GROMACS .gro file of C-alpha atoms in nm:
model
  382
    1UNK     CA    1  -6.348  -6.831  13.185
    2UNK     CA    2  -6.512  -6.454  13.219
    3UNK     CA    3  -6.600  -6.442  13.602
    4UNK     CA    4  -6.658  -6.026  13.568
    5UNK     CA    5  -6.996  -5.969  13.662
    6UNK     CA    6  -7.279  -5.772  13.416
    7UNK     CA    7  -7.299  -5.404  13.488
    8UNK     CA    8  -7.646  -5.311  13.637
    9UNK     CA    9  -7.893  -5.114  13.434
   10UNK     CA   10  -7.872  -4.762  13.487
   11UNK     CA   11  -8.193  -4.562  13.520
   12UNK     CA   12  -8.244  -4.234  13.563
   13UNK     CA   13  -8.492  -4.083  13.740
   14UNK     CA   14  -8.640  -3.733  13.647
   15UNK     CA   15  -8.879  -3.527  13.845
   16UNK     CA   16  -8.923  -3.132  13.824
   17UNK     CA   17  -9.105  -3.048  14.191
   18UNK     CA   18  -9.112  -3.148  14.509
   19UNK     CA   19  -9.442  -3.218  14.534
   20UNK     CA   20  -9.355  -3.486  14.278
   21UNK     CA   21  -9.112  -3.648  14.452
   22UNK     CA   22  -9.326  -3.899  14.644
   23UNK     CA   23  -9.375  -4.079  14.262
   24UNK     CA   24  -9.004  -4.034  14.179
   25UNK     CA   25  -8.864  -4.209  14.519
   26UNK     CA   26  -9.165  -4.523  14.443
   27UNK     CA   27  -8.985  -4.608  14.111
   28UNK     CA   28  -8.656  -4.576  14.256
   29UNK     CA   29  -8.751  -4.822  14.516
   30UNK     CA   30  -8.893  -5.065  14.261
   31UNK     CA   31  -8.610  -5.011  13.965
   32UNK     CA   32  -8.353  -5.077  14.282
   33UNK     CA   33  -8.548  -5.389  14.357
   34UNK     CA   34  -8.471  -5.516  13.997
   35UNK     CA   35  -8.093  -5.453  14.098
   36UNK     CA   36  -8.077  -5.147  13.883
   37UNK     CA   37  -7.818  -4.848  13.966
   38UNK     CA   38  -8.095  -4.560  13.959
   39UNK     CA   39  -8.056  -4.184  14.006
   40UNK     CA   40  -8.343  -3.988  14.055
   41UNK     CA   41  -8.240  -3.565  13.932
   42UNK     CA   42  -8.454  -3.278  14.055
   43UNK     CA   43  -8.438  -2.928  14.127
   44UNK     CA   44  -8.262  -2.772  14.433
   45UNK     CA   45  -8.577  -2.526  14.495
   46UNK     CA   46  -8.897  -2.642  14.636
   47UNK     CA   47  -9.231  -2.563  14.491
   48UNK     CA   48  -9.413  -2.673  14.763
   49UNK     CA   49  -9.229  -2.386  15.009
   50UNK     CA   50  -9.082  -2.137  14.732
   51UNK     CA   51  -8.717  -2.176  14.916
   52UNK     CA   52  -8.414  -2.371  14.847
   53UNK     CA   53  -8.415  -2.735  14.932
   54UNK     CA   54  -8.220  -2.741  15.308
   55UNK     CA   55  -7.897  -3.003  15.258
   56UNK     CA   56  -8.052  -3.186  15.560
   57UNK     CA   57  -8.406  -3.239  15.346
   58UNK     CA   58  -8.219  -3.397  15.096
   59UNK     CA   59  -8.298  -3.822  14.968
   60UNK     CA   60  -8.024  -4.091  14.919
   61UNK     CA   61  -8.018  -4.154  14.555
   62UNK     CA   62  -8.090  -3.775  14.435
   63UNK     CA   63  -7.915  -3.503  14.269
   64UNK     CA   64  -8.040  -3.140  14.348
   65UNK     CA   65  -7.996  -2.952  13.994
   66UNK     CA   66  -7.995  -2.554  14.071
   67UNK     CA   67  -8.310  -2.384  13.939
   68UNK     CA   68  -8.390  -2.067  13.934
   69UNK     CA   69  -8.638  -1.918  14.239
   70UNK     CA   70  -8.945  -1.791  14.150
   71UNK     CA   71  -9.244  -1.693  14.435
   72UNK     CA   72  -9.575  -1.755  14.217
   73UNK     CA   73  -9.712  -2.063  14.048
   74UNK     CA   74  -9.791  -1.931  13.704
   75UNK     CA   75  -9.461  -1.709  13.637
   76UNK     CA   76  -9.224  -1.667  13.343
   77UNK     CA   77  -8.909  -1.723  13.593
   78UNK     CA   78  -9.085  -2.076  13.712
   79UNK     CA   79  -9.097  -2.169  13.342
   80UNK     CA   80  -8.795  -2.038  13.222
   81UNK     CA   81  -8.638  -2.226  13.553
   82UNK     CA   82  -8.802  -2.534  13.417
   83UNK     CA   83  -8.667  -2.488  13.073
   84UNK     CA   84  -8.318  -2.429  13.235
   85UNK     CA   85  -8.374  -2.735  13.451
   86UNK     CA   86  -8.449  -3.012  13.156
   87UNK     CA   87  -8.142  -2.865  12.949
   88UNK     CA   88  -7.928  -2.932  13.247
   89UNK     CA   89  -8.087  -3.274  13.287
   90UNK     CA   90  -7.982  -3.383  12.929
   91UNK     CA   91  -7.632  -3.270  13.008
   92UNK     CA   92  -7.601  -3.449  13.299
   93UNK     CA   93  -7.704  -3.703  13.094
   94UNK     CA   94  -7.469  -3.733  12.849
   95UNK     CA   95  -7.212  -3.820  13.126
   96UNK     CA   96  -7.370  -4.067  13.322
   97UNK     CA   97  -7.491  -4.257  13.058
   98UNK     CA   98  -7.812  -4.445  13.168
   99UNK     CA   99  -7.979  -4.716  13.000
  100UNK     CA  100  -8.315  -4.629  13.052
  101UNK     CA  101  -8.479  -4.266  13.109
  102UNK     CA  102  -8.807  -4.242  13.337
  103UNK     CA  103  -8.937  -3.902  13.276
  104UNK     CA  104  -9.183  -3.714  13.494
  105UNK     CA  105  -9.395  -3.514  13.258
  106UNK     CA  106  -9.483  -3.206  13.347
  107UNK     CA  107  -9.257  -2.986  13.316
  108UNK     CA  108  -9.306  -2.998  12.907
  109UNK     CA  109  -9.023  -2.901  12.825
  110UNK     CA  110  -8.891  -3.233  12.969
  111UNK     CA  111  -9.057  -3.394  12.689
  112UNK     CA  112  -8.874  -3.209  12.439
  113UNK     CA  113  -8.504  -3.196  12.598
  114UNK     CA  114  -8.550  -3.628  12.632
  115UNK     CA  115  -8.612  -3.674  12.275
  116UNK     CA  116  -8.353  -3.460  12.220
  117UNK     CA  117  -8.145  -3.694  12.416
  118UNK     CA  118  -8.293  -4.037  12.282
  119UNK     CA  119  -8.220  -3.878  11.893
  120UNK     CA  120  -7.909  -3.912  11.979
  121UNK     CA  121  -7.898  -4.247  12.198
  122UNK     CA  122  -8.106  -4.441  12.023
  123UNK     CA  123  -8.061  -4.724  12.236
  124UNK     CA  124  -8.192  -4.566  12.577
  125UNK     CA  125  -8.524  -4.679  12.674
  126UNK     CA  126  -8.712  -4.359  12.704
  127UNK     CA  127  -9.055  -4.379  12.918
  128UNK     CA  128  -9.293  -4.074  12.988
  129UNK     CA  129  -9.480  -4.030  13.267
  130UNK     CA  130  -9.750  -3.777  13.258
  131UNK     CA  131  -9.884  -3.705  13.589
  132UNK     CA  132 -10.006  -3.344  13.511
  133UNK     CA  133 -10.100  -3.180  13.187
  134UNK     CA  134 -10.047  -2.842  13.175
  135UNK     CA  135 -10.228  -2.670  13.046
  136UNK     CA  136 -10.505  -2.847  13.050
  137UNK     CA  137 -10.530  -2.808  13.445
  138UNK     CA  138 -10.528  -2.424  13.424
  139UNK     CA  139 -10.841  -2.318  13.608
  140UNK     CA  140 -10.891  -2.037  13.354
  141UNK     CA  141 -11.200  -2.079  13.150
  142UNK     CA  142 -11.091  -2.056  12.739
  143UNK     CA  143 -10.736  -2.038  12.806
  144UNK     CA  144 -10.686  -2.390  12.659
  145UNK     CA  145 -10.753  -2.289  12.268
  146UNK     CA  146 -10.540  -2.003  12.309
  147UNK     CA  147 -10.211  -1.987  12.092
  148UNK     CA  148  -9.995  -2.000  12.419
  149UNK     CA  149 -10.170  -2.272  12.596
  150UNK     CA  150 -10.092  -2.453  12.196
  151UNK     CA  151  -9.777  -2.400  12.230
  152UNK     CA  152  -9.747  -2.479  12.589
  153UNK     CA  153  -9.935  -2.814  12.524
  154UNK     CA  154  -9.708  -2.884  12.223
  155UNK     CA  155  -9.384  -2.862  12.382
  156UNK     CA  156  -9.505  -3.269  12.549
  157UNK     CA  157  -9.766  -3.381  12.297
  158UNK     CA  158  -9.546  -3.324  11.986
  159UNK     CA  159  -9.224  -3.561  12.164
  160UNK     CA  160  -9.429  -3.855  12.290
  161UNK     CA  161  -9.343  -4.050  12.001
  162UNK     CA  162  -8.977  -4.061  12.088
  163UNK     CA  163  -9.062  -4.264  12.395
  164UNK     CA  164  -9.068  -4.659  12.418
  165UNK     CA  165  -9.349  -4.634  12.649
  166UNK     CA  166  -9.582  -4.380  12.789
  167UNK     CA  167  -9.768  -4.372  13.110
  168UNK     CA  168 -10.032  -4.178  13.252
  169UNK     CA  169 -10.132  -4.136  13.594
  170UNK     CA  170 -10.530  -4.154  13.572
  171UNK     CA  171 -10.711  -4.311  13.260
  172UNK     CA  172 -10.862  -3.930  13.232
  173UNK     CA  173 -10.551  -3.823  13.124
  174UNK     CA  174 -10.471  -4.139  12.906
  175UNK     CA  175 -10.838  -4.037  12.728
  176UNK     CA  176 -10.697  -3.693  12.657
  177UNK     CA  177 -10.355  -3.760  12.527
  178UNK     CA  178 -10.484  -4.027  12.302
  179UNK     CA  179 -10.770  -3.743  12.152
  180UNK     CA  180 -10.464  -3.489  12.100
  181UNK     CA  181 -10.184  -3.758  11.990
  182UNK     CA  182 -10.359  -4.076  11.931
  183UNK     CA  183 -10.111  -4.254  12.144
  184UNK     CA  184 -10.351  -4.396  12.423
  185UNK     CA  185 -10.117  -4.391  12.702
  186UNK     CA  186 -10.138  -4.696  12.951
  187UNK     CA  187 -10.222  -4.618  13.276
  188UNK     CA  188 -10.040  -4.629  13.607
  189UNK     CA  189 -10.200  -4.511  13.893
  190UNK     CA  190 -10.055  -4.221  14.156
  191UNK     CA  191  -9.988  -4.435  14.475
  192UNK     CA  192  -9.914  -4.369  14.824
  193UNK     CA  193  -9.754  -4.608  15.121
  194UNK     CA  194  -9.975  -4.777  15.382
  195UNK     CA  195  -9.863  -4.582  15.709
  196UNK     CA  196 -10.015  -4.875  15.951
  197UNK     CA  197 -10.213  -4.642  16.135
  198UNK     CA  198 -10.502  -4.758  16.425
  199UNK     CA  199 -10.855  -4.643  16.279
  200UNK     CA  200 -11.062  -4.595  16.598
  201UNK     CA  201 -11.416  -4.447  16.452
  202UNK     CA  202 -11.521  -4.119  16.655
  203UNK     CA  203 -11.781  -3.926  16.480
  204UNK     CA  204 -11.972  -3.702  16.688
  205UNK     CA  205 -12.361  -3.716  16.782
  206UNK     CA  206 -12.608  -3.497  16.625
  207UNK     CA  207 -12.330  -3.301  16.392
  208UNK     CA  208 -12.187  -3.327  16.053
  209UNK     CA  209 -11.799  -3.298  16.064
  210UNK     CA  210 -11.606  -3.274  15.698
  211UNK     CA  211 -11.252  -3.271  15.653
  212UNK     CA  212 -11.043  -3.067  15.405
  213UNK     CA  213 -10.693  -3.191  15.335
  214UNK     CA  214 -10.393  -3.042  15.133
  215UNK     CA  215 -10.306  -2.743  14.973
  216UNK     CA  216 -10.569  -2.421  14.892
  217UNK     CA  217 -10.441  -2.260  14.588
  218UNK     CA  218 -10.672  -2.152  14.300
  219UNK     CA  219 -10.728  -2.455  14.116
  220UNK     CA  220 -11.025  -2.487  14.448
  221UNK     CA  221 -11.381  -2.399  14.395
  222UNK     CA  222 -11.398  -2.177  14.704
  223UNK     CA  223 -11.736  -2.043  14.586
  224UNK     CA  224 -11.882  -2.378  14.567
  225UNK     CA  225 -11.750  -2.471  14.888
  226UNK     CA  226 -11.927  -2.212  15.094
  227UNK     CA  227 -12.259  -2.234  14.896
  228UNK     CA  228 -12.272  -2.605  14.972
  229UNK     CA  229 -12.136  -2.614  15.334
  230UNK     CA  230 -12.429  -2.333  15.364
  231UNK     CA  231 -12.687  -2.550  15.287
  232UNK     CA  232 -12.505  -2.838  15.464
  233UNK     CA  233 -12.505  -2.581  15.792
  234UNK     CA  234 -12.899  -2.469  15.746
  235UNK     CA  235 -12.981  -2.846  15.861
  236UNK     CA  236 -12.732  -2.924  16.079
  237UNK     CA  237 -12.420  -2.806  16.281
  238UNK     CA  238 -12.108  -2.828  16.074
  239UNK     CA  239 -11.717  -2.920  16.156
  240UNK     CA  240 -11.487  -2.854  15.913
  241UNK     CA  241 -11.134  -2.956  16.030
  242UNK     CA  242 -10.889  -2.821  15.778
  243UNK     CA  243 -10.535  -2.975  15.696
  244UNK     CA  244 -10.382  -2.739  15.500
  245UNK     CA  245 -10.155  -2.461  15.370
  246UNK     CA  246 -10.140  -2.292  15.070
  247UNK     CA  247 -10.184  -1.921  14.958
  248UNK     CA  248 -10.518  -1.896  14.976
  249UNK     CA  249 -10.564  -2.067  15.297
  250UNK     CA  250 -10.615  -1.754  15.464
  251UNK     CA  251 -10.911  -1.633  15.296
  252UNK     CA  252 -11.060  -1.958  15.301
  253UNK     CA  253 -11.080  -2.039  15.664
  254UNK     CA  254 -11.206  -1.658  15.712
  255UNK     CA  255 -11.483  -1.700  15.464
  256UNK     CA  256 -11.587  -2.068  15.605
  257UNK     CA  257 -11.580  -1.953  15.935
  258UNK     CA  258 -11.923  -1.775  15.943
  259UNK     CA  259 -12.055  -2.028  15.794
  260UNK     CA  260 -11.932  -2.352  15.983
  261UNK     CA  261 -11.726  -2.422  16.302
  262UNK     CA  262 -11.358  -2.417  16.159
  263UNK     CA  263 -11.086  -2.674  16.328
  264UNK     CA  264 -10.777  -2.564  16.202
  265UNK     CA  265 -10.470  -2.820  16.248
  266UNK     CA  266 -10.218  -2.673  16.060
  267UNK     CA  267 -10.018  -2.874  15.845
  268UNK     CA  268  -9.998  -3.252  16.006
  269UNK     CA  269  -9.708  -3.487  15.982
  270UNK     CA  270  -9.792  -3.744  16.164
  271UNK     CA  271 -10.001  -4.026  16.017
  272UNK     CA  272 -10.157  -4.115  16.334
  273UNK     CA  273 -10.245  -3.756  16.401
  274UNK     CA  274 -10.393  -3.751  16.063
  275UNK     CA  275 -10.570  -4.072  16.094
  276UNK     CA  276 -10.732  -3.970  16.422
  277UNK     CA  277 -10.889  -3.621  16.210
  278UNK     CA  278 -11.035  -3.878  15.939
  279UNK     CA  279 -11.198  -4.098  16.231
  280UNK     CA  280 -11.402  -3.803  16.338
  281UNK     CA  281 -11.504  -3.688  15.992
  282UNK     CA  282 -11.801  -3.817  15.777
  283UNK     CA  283 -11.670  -3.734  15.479
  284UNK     CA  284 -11.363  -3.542  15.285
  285UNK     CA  285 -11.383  -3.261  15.090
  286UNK     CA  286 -11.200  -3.256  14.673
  287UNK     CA  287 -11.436  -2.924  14.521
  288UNK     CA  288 -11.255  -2.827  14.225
  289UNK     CA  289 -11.345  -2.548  13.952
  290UNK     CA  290 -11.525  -2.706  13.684
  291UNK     CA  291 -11.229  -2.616  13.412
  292UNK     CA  292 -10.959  -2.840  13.653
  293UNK     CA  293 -10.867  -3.146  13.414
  294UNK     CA  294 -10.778  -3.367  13.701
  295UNK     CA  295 -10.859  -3.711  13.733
  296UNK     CA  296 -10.785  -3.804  14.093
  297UNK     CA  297 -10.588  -3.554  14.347
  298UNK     CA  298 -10.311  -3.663  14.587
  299UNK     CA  299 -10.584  -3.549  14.869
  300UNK     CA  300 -10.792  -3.820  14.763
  301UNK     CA  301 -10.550  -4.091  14.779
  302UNK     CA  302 -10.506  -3.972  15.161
  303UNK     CA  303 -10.886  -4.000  15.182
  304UNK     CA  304 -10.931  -4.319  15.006
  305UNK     CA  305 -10.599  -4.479  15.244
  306UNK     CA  306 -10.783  -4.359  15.576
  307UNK     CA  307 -11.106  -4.525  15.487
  308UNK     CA  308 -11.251  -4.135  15.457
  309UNK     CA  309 -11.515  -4.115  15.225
  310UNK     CA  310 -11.524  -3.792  14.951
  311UNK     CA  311 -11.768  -3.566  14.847
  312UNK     CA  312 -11.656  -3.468  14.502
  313UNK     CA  313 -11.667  -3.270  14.206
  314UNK     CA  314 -11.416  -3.390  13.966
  315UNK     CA  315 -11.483  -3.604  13.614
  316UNK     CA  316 -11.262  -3.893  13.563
  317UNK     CA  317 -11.120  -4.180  13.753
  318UNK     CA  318 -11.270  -4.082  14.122
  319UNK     CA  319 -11.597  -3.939  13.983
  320UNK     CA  320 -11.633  -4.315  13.823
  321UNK     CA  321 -11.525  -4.478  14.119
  322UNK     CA  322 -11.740  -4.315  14.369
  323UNK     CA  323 -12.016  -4.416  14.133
  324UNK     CA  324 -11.910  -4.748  14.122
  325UNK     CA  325 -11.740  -4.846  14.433
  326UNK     CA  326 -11.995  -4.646  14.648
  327UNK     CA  327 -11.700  -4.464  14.838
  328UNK     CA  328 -11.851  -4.141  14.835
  329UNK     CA  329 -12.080  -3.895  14.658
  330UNK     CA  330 -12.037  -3.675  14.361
  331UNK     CA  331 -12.172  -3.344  14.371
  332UNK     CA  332 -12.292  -3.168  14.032
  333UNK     CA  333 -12.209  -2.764  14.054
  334UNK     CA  334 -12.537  -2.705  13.927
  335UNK     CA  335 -12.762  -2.904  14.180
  336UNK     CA  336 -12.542  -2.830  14.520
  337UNK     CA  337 -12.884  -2.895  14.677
  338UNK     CA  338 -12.896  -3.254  14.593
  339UNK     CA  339 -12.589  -3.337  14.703
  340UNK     CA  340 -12.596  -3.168  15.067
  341UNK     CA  341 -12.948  -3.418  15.094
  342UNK     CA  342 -12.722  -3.687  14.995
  343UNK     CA  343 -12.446  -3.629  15.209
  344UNK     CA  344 -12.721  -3.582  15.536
  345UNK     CA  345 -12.910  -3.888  15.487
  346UNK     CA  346 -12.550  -4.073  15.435
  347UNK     CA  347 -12.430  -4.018  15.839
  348UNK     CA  348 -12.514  -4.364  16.017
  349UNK     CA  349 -12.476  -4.703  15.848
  350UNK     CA  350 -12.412  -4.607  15.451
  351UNK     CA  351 -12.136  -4.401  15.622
  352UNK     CA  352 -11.984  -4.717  15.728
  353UNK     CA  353 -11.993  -4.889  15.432
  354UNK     CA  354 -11.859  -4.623  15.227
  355UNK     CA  355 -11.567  -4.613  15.460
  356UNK     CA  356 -11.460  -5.025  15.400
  357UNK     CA  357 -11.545  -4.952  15.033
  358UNK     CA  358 -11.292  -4.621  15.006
  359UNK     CA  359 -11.017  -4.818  15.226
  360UNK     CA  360 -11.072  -5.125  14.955
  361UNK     CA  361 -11.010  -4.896  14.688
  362UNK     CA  362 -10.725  -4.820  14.769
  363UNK     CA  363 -10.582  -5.141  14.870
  364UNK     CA  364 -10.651  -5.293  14.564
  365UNK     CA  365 -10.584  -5.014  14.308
  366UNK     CA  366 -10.390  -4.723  14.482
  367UNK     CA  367 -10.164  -4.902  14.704
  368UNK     CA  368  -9.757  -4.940  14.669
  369UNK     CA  369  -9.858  -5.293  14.584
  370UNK     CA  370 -10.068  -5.254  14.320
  371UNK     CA  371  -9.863  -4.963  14.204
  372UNK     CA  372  -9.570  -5.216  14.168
  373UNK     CA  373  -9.768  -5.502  14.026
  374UNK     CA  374  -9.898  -5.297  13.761
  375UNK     CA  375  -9.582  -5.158  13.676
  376UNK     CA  376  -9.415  -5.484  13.667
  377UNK     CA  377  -9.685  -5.631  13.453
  378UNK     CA  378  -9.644  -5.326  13.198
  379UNK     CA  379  -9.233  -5.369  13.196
  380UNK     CA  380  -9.220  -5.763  13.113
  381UNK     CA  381  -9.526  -5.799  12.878
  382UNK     CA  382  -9.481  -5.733  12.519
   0.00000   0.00000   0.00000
């Protein structure tokens, strides 16, 4: 009688930043829930802080491939680094041997290194994940018919058909691919985990207080930011309590600080801390140039989890919702008037409701629960 026990599934993990990493350690949970043997690889410099990741900073379950530093966002050693990184995640590869592949998609060239890889292991279960397309989310007007940004854009859209399955992290994105490709992606929300905070309302009398959250880099519409906090601060007294870092966090707190009354908390770790900020807001701020091809932003999520309403100007998911689930308002670039009126007849009961409807939201769609659900609803169906 054969009493050995069946060898787990292996799955293996792959994630190119940092700031992805949030998405990467979810699956692990829930493939280690299944009772699968799951490593999770990613590189040994952080994005978010352009510096090597500190040995104490480093997760259970991960391997820390070396990639090459770079100081700026849009740089040929960050992409050769990525390159070198997804080359060095196939080799790894080919010793440990997994049975199944989840691949975080950017960095492209991920894309082309896994099927690669699944060419020549047939039997792996390869799954994409897109949760960025690059180029696509280039703030740079045009760029996205040039023959770089093809090529760029080609390195993922010409290896999706090597994968068993392909996800996509907000239906916008699932629209695009399928227009490129014609593979209509299925869609799995970006999550985050319920942090159990005490929501204890505190808006103030007789002002309007906004919140920005997360990082300022140049994908934010800094121009439409000041023209509509000016109109906001012609009516009434303005807060703006900023979360935030980022390279152009500087220039943005000097600009919006003759214009409103800037509260600036640093970066903040603590979820009660953070909480606290969104209970004296009326609303959150997610401006974004017009070109961004983003469907719903990790800030929102944060919003949408503190019961914070948003005042937005992205297309997609959270433009739809907001229309829909009545969680916030959406502000067109070219009538910044109308929604400044909007926002200042929204401060006393709508407020309220907007806040149960964005902490709904993301109970029942965002949440690690209904991240999970979906997921395990996609994996067993056939």
């Amino acid at each position: 009688m054969n009493t050995s026990q069946r060898k787990p599934i292996r799955t293996a993990i792959l994630c190119i930043s940092d700031v992805y990493l949030s998405r990467g350690l979810q699956l692990q949970a829930f493939y280690e829930a299944r009772g699968e043997e799951v490593i999770i690889l990613t590189p040994d410099f952080s994005h978010r802080h352009k510096a090597p990741i500190a040995p104490a900073s480093r997760k259970r379950g991960v391997d820390y491939l070396h990639h090459r530093p770079y100081q700026k966002n849009l740089s040929w050693q960050r992409l050769l680094g990525h390159a070198e990184f997804a080359r060095d995640a196939r080799k790894y590869l080919e010793a440990w041997k997994p049975d199944r592949i989840h691949a975080l998609v950017p960095a492209n060239t991920i894309a082309r290194e896994m099927d690669k890889y699944k060419k020549e292991h047939p039997e792996v279960l390869l799954y994409f994940d897109l949760i960025d397309l690059w180029p696509e989310s280039l703030p740079v007007k045009g760029f996205e018919k040039t023959p770089p940004a093809w090529i760029w854009k080609h390195l993922r859209n010409a290896h999706l058909s090597a994968a068993n399955k392909v996800f996509a992290e907000c239906g916008l994105f699932a629209s695009r691919i399928e227009q490129q490709t014609g593979i209509r992606p299925q869609i799995l929300y970006w999550s985050i985990p319920d942090d159990k905070t005490d929501s204890k309302l505190n808006l103030p009398a007789n002002r309007l207080s906004l919140c920005y959250l997360g990082s300022v880099n140049n994908i934010i519409d800094l121009e439409a930011m000041q023209a509509f906090l000016s109109l906001l601060a012609s009516r009434m007294p303005v807060d703006l309590h900023v979360i935030a870092n980022g390279e152009k966090k500087e220039e943005m707190v000097e600009k919006l600080s003759g214009i409103v009354h800037v509260i600036d908390h640093g970066l903040v770790y603590d979820p009660q801390a953070k909480q606290d900020i969104f209970d004296a807001c009326h609303f959150g701020l997610n401006l974004m140039k017009p070109e961004v091809v983003i469907g719903l932003s990790m800030k929102s999520l944060d919003y949408l989890k503190g019961g914070l309403p948003i005042v937005n100007s992205l297309q997609g998911d959270l433009h739809d919702w907001i229309d829909t689930s009545k969680c916030g308002i959406n502000i067109d670039h070219d009538d910044l008037e109308l929604a400044a009126r909007q926002v200042l007849e929204s401060l006393k009961e709508e407020n309220l409701q907007m806040r149960a409807n964005a902490r709904r939201l993301y109970t029942q769609t965002l949440s690690i629960d209904a991240f999970e659900s979906r997921l395990n609803k996609i994996l067993t169906s056939r």
